[in-house]
Coordinates of C-alpha atoms in Angstrom, one line a residue:
M164 CA 2.0 6.4 -29.1
A165 CA 0.9 9.9 -28.0
D166 CA -2.4 8.4 -26.7
R167 CA -0.5 5.9 -24.7
H168 CA 1.7 8.6 -23.1
S169 CA -1.4 10.7 -22.4
S170 CA -3.2 7.7 -20.8
L171 CA -0.2 6.8 -18.6
R172 CA 0.1 10.5 -17.6
A173 CA -3.6 10.7 -16.6
Y174 CA -3.3 7.4 -14.7
L175 CA -0.3 8.6 -12.7
V176 CA -1.8 12.0 -12.0
G177 CA -5.0 10.3 -10.8
A178 CA -3.1 7.8 -8.7
L179 CA -1.0 10.5 -7.1
A180 CA -4.0 12.6 -6.2
A181 CA -5.9 9.7 -4.7
R182 CA -3.0 8.3 -2.8
T183 CA -1.9 11.7 -1.5
G184 CA -5.4 12.3 -0.3
D185 CA -5.5 8.9 1.4
D186 CA -2.1 9.4 3.1
M187 CA -3.4 12.8 4.2
A188 CA -6.7 11.4 5.5
G189 CA -5.3 9.3 8.3
P190 CA -3.4 12.0 10.2
A191 CA -6.1 14.6 9.3
L192 CA -8.8 12.3 10.9
L193 CA -6.7 11.9 14.0
L194 CA -6.2 15.6 14.4
A195 CA -9.9 16.4 13.7
A196 CA -11.2 13.8 16.1
L197 CA -8.9 15.0 18.8
A198 CA -9.9 18.6 18.2
L199 CA -13.6 18.0 18.0
T200 CA -14.0 15.3 20.7
G201 CA -11.0 15.9 22.9
S202 CA -10.5 12.1 23.2
A203 CA -7.1 10.6 22.1
T204 CA -8.6 7.1 22.5
G205 CA -11.5 8.0 20.3
A206 CA -9.2 9.5 17.7
S207 CA -7.0 6.4 17.5
S208 CA -10.1 4.2 17.4
L209 CA -11.4 6.1 14.4
L210 CA -8.2 5.6 12.5
A211 CA -8.2 1.9 13.5
A212 CA -11.7 1.5 12.2
V213 CA -10.8 2.8 8.8
T214 CA -7.6 0.7 8.6
V215 CA -9.1 -2.6 9.7
A216 CA -12.1 -2.1 7.3
A217 CA -9.6 -1.6 4.4
A218 CA -8.0 -4.9 5.2
V219 CA -11.4 -6.7 5.2
G220 CA -12.8 -5.0 2.1
G221 CA -9.9 -5.6 -0.3
P222 CA -10.9 -9.1 -1.6
V223 CA -14.5 -8.2 -2.1
L224 CA -13.7 -4.9 -3.8
G225 CA -11.2 -6.7 -6.0
A226 CA -13.8 -9.3 -7.0
L227 CA -16.2 -6.6 -7.9
L228 CA -13.6 -4.9 -10.1
D229 CA -12.7 -8.2 -11.8
R230 CA -16.3 -8.9 -12.8
A231 CA -17.1 -5.3 -13.9
A232 CA -17.3 -4.6 -17.7
R233 CA -15.9 -1.1 -17.0
P234 CA -13.8 -1.4 -13.8
G235 CA -12.6 2.1 -14.1
R236 CA -16.1 3.4 -13.6
L237 CA -16.6 1.2 -10.5
L238 CA -13.2 2.5 -9.3
A239 CA -14.4 6.1 -9.8
G240 CA -17.5 5.4 -7.8
A241 CA -15.5 3.9 -5.0
L242 CA -13.3 7.0 -4.8
L243 CA -16.3 9.3 -4.7
L244 CA -18.0 7.2 -2.0
Y245 CA -14.7 7.1 0.0
A246 CA -14.4 10.9 -0.2
A247 CA -18.1 11.3 0.8
G248 CA -17.5 8.9 3.7
L249 CA -14.7 11.1 5.0
A250 CA -17.0 14.1 4.8
V251 CA -19.7 12.3 6.7
I252 CA -17.2 11.2 9.4
L253 CA -16.1 14.9 9.8
G254 CA -19.7 16.1 9.9
G255 CA -20.6 13.6 12.6
L256 CA -17.6 14.2 15.0
G257 CA -18.9 15.8 18.2
R258 CA -22.5 16.0 16.8
V259 CA -23.7 12.4 16.7
P260 CA -22.9 9.4 19.0
F261 CA -19.3 8.3 18.4
A262 CA -20.4 4.7 17.8
V263 CA -22.3 6.0 14.7
T264 CA -19.2 7.8 13.5
L265 CA -17.1 4.6 13.9
L266 CA -19.7 2.7 11.9
V267 CA -19.4 5.2 9.1
A268 CA -15.6 4.9 9.2
V269 CA -15.8 1.1 8.9
V270 CA -18.1 1.4 5.8
A271 CA -15.9 4.1 4.2
G272 CA -12.7 2.1 5.0
L273 CA -14.0 -0.9 3.0
L274 CA -13.3 1.2 -0.1
G275 CA -9.7 2.1 0.8
P276 CA -8.1 -0.6 -1.3
A277 CA -9.4 1.1 -4.4
L278 CA -6.7 3.7 -4.0
S279 CA -3.9 1.1 -3.8
G280 CA -4.3 -2.4 -5.3
G281 CA -7.5 -1.6 -7.2
W282 CA -5.9 1.2 -9.1
T283 CA -2.6 -0.5 -9.8
A284 CA -4.4 -3.6 -11.1
Q285 CA -5.6 -1.5 -14.1
L286 CA -2.1 -0.5 -15.2
P287 CA -1.6 -3.3 -17.9
R288 CA -4.6 -2.0 -19.7
V289 CA -3.0 1.5 -19.9
V290 CA 0.4 0.6 -21.3
P291 CA 1.7 -2.1 -23.6
G292 CA 3.6 -5.0 -22.1
E293 CA 7.1 -3.8 -23.2
R294 CA 6.5 -0.5 -21.3
L295 CA 5.0 -2.1 -18.2
P296 CA 8.2 -2.4 -16.1
R297 CA 9.0 1.3 -16.3
A298 CA 5.3 2.3 -15.8
N299 CA 5.2 -0.1 -12.8
A300 CA 8.2 1.7 -11.2
L301 CA 6.5 5.1 -11.8
D302 CA 3.3 3.8 -10.3
A303 CA 5.2 2.6 -7.2
M304 CA 6.8 6.1 -7.0
T305 CA 3.3 7.6 -6.5
F306 CA 3.1 5.8 -3.2
G307 CA 6.4 7.3 -2.1
V308 CA 5.4 10.9 -3.1
A309 CA 2.0 10.4 -1.4
G310 CA 3.7 9.1 1.7
L311 CA 5.9 12.1 1.8
A312 CA 3.3 14.8 0.8
G313 CA 0.2 13.5 2.5
P314 CA 1.2 13.8 6.2
A315 CA 3.0 17.0 5.5
L316 CA -0.1 18.5 3.9
A317 CA -2.3 17.3 6.8
G318 CA -0.1 19.0 9.3
G319 CA 0.3 22.2 7.3
V320 CA -3.4 22.6 6.5
A321 CA -4.3 21.8 10.1
E322 CA -2.0 24.4 11.4
A323 CA -3.1 27.0 8.9
S324 CA -6.8 26.4 8.7
G325 CA -7.7 23.8 11.3
A326 CA -7.9 20.0 11.4
P327 CA -11.4 19.8 9.9
T328 CA -10.2 21.7 6.8
A329 CA -7.4 19.1 6.4
V330 CA -10.0 16.3 6.2
V331 CA -11.9 18.3 3.6
V332 CA -8.8 18.8 1.5
A333 CA -8.0 15.0 1.7
A334 CA -11.5 14.2 0.5
V335 CA -11.3 16.7 -2.4
L336 CA -8.0 15.2 -3.5
I337 CA -9.5 11.7 -3.5
G338 CA -12.6 12.8 -5.3
A339 CA -10.5 14.7 -7.9
A340 CA -9.0 11.4 -9.0
A341 CA -12.4 10.0 -10.0
P342 CA -12.3 11.4 -13.6
A343 CA -9.0 9.7 -14.3
A344 CA -10.4 6.5 -13.0
W345 CA -13.6 6.8 -15.0
R346 CA -11.5 7.0 -18.2
L347 CA -9.4 3.9 -17.6
P348 CA -9.6 1.4 -20.4
A349 CA -12.0 -1.5 -20.3
P350 CA -10.7 -5.1 -20.2
A351 CA -10.8 -7.2 -23.4
K352 CA -14.2 -8.6 -24.1
S353 CA -13.0 -12.2 -23.4
A354 CA -11.9 -11.1 -19.9
A355 CA -15.1 -9.1 -19.3
T356 CA -17.5 -11.7 -20.3
S357 CA -16.0 -14.7 -18.6
R358 CA -17.2 -13.9 -15.1
P359 CA -20.3 -16.1 -14.6
A360 CA -19.3 -17.2 -11.1
P361 CA -21.1 -15.6 -8.1
L362 CA -19.3 -13.0 -6.0
T363 CA -18.5 -15.5 -3.2
G364 CA -17.0 -17.9 -5.7
L365 CA -14.9 -15.2 -7.3
V366 CA -13.6 -14.1 -3.9
A367 CA -12.5 -17.7 -3.2
S368 CA -10.9 -18.0 -6.6
G369 CA -8.9 -14.8 -6.0
V370 CA -7.6 -16.0 -2.7
R371 CA -6.7 -19.4 -4.2
A372 CA -4.9 -17.5 -7.0
V373 CA -2.7 -15.8 -4.4
L374 CA -2.1 -18.8 -2.3
G375 CA -1.9 -21.4 -5.1
S376 CA 0.7 -19.6 -7.2
P377 CA 4.2 -20.1 -5.6
P378 CA 5.5 -16.8 -7.0
L379 CA 2.5 -14.9 -5.8
A380 CA 2.4 -16.7 -2.4
R381 CA 6.1 -16.0 -1.6
A382 CA 5.8 -12.4 -2.8
T383 CA 2.8 -11.9 -0.6
L384 CA 4.3 -13.6 2.4
T385 CA 7.6 -11.7 2.1
S386 CA 5.8 -8.3 1.7
V387 CA 3.5 -9.0 4.7
L388 CA 6.5 -9.8 7.0
S389 CA 8.3 -6.7 5.7
C390 CA 5.2 -4.6 6.5
A391 CA 5.0 -6.1 10.0
A392 CA 8.6 -5.0 10.5
Q393 CA 7.7 -1.5 9.1
G394 CA 4.7 -1.2 11.5
L395 CA 7.0 -2.1 14.5
M396 CA 9.5 0.5 13.4
I397 CA 7.1 3.3 12.7
A398 CA 5.3 2.9 16.0
C399 CA 8.7 3.2 17.7
L400 CA 9.8 6.4 15.9
P401 CA 8.3 8.9 18.4
L402 CA 10.1 7.2 21.3
L403 CA 13.3 7.0 19.3
G404 CA 13.0 10.7 18.5
E405 CA 12.4 11.6 22.1
R406 CA 15.4 9.5 23.4
A407 CA 17.9 10.0 20.7
L408 CA 17.1 13.2 18.9
G409 CA 15.6 15.4 21.6
G410 CA 11.9 15.3 20.7
A411 CA 9.1 12.9 19.6
G412 CA 8.5 15.2 16.6
F413 CA 12.0 14.5 15.3
G414 CA 11.2 10.8 15.2
A415 CA 8.1 11.4 13.1
A416 CA 10.3 13.6 10.8
L417 CA 12.6 10.6 10.2
L418 CA 9.6 9.0 8.3
S419 CA 10.0 11.7 5.7
G420 CA 13.7 10.7 5.3
A421 CA 12.6 7.1 4.6
A422 CA 10.0 8.3 2.1
L423 CA 12.6 10.4 0.3
S424 CA 15.1 7.6 0.1
A425 CA 12.4 5.2 -1.1
L426 CA 11.4 7.7 -3.8
A427 CA 15.1 8.1 -4.9
A428 CA 15.6 4.4 -5.1
N429 CA 12.5 3.9 -7.2
A430 CA 13.5 6.7 -9.5
V431 CA 16.7 4.7 -10.3
F432 CA 14.5 1.6 -10.9
A433 CA 12.3 3.6 -13.2
R434 CA 15.3 4.4 -15.4
H435 CA 16.7 0.8 -15.2
P436 CA 13.5 -1.3 -14.7
C437 CA 15.1 -4.6 -15.8
A438 CA 18.5 -4.2 -14.0
V439 CA 17.6 -6.7 -11.3
A440 CA 14.9 -9.4 -11.4
P441 CA 11.9 -8.5 -9.2
D442 CA 12.1 -11.9 -7.4
T443 CA 15.6 -11.1 -6.3
V444 CA 14.7 -7.7 -5.0
L445 CA 11.8 -9.2 -3.0
W446 CA 14.2 -11.3 -0.8
A447 CA 17.2 -9.0 -0.9
A448 CA 15.3 -5.9 0.3
P449 CA 14.3 -7.5 3.7
L450 CA 17.9 -8.3 4.4
L451 CA 18.8 -4.6 3.9
Q452 CA 15.8 -3.6 6.1
A453 CA 16.8 -6.1 8.8
A454 CA 20.4 -4.8 8.9
A455 CA 19.2 -1.2 9.1
L456 CA 16.8 -1.9 12.0
A457 CA 19.5 -3.7 13.9
V458 CA 21.7 -0.6 13.5
A459 CA 18.8 1.6 14.7
A460 CA 18.6 -0.5 17.9
T461 CA 22.0 1.0 18.9
G462 CA 20.1 4.3 19.7
R463 CA 22.8 6.6 18.4
P464 CA 21.5 9.6 16.6
A465 CA 23.7 9.3 13.5
A466 CA 23.1 5.6 13.2
L467 CA 19.3 6.1 13.6
V468 CA 19.2 8.6 10.7
V469 CA 21.3 6.4 8.4
A470 CA 19.2 3.3 9.4
V471 CA 15.9 5.0 8.5
I472 CA 17.3 6.1 5.1
V473 CA 18.5 2.6 4.4
V474 CA 15.1 1.2 5.3
G475 CA 13.6 3.5 2.7
V476 CA 16.1 2.3 0.1
A477 CA 14.9 -1.2 0.8
E478 CA 11.2 -0.6 0.9
G479 CA 10.9 1.5 -2.3
P480 CA 12.3 -1.1 -4.7
Q481 CA 10.5 -3.9 -2.9
L482 CA 7.2 -2.3 -3.6
T483 CA 8.1 -2.0 -7.3
A484 CA 9.2 -5.6 -7.4
L485 CA 6.0 -6.8 -5.6
F486 CA 3.9 -5.0 -8.3
A487 CA 6.0 -6.5 -11.1
V488 CA 5.5 -10.0 -9.8
R489 CA 1.7 -9.5 -9.4
H490 CA 1.4 -8.1 -12.9
R491 CA 3.4 -11.0 -14.3
E492 CA 1.7 -13.8 -12.4
A493 CA -1.9 -12.7 -11.8
P494 CA -4.6 -14.2 -14.1
D495 CA -6.2 -11.4 -16.0
R496 CA -9.7 -12.3 -14.8
L497 CA -8.6 -12.1 -11.2
R498 CA -6.0 -9.3 -11.5
S499 CA -7.8 -6.7 -9.4
Q500 CA -8.5 -9.2 -6.6
V501 CA -4.9 -10.4 -6.5
F502 CA -3.8 -6.8 -6.0
T503 CA -6.5 -5.9 -3.4
T504 CA -6.1 -9.1 -1.5
G505 CA -2.4 -8.6 -1.3
A506 CA -2.9 -5.0 -0.2
S507 CA -5.3 -6.2 2.5
L508 CA -2.8 -8.7 3.9
K509 CA -0.1 -6.1 3.9
I510 CA -2.3 -3.7 5.9
T511 CA -3.0 -6.5 8.3
G512 CA 0.7 -7.2 8.7
F513 CA 1.4 -3.5 9.3
A514 CA -1.4 -3.3 11.9
V515 CA -0.1 -6.4 13.8
G516 CA 3.4 -4.9 13.9
A517 CA 2.2 -1.6 15.1
A518 CA 0.1 -3.2 17.8
A519 CA 3.0 -5.3 19.0
A520 CA 5.3 -2.3 19.2
G521 CA 3.6 -0.8 22.2
P522 CA 4.2 -3.5 24.7
L523 CA 7.6 -4.4 23.2
A524 CA 8.8 -0.8 23.4
G525 CA 7.5 -0.6 27.0
W526 CA 9.7 -3.6 27.8
S527 CA 12.7 -2.4 25.8
L528 CA 12.9 0.0 22.9
P529 CA 16.1 -1.6 21.5
G530 CA 14.5 -4.9 22.0
A531 CA 11.4 -3.8 19.9
L532 CA 13.7 -2.7 17.1
L533 CA 15.6 -6.0 17.2
V534 CA 12.3 -7.9 17.0
A535 CA 11.5 -5.7 13.9
A536 CA 14.9 -6.7 12.5
G537 CA 14.2 -10.3 13.1
T538 CA 10.7 -10.1 11.5
A539 CA 12.2 -8.5 8.4
A540 CA 15.0 -11.1 8.3
L541 CA 12.4 -13.9 8.6
A542 CA 11.0 -12.8 5.2
V543 CA 14.1 -14.3 3.5
P544 CA 13.8 -17.9 4.6
A545 CA 10.0 -17.6 4.2
F546 CA 10.6 -16.6 0.5
F547 CA 12.8 -19.6 -0.1
A548 CA 10.6 -22.0 1.8
V549 CA 7.8 -21.4 -0.6
R550 CA 10.2 -21.6 -3.5
T551 CA 11.6 -24.9 -2.1
A552 CA 8.1 -26.3 -1.7
D553 CA 7.3 -25.4 -5.3
T554 CA 10.5 -27.0 -6.5
A555 CA 9.7 -30.1 -4.5
G556 CA 6.2 -30.2 -6.0
T557 CA 7.6 -29.9 -9.5
T558 CA 10.0 -32.7 -8.9
T559 CA 7.2 -34.9 -7.6
R560 CA 5.0 -34.2 -10.5
A561 CA 7.8 -34.9 -12.9

């Protein structure tokens, strides 16, 4: 029992370090690129290159993890390469052609899903089944803590020691998680030896596993729509802060409030992991998110603060529920790919929402928030549409 507790503790510490470094890396790269090149367009292009590559690399990285005899060691290597990629990007800024730096960012970004879905997929090998719900909630909390601490660390270190130092600290945090990943348990022999298919076939099998399982498909679709709404909201926050709170920086600070409320909600779920079925949380959370975004569209300062806090209350448990469904439904031989493919689709949804926010906010800021509310609300019928199709299929087969 002590070994199990020690293994879970090492898993959580490693996950927290890696995810904090990852959440720190984005704003640190933005600040460093701006400081070293003087180009805001170049800085945003650099971040976009890392993000888009992460969306593309998820399925392939998951397939590699699923066919590895020791996935923890592959995960450790991915973390070290990702950290090294950040260092190479920093070294190239202002010294080599920017196109070369962008290419390095794309290659490094391919490894990004190792910090999210790739890591979480290993959790059932760390704790026994009866302790998985609580461990799952604790794992989801590491995302909340990282989302709160990462950007704050990036800003603090950049102010104190310069933006390049912030990138270095982010890389060190990611690399420091490698020993914990290296020691993650290996899969059972039956799972490790039943991977004769080529990589392309395994990638296709993983995608089919997500799309072919109604519980996984509806969980993925619901989370992608929720992430698109989140991307819309976050891109609007600086403008909201400027118009309602007196400064764009206050809008960014609202994001910390959302992270805190998400963390608090997940802390409750960690103490009572079986209080509500994860499938119920998956469709109920977007309703709460949609209502909060509609309130935020009023533009009143107090309403805006309350709305962002409520959004966090919805998003935290939804992430825990999403992980619970994936752990429950994913075939063991495709577990890593189910997690990394899902993470890639969520990243894509977030990116689409953030990209749409610019022109929508230019047209109407309240209108952009109402579109975000509608996108979140759409997750509810989408969830039940997949469920209805499954039920209809079951009836037909019967």
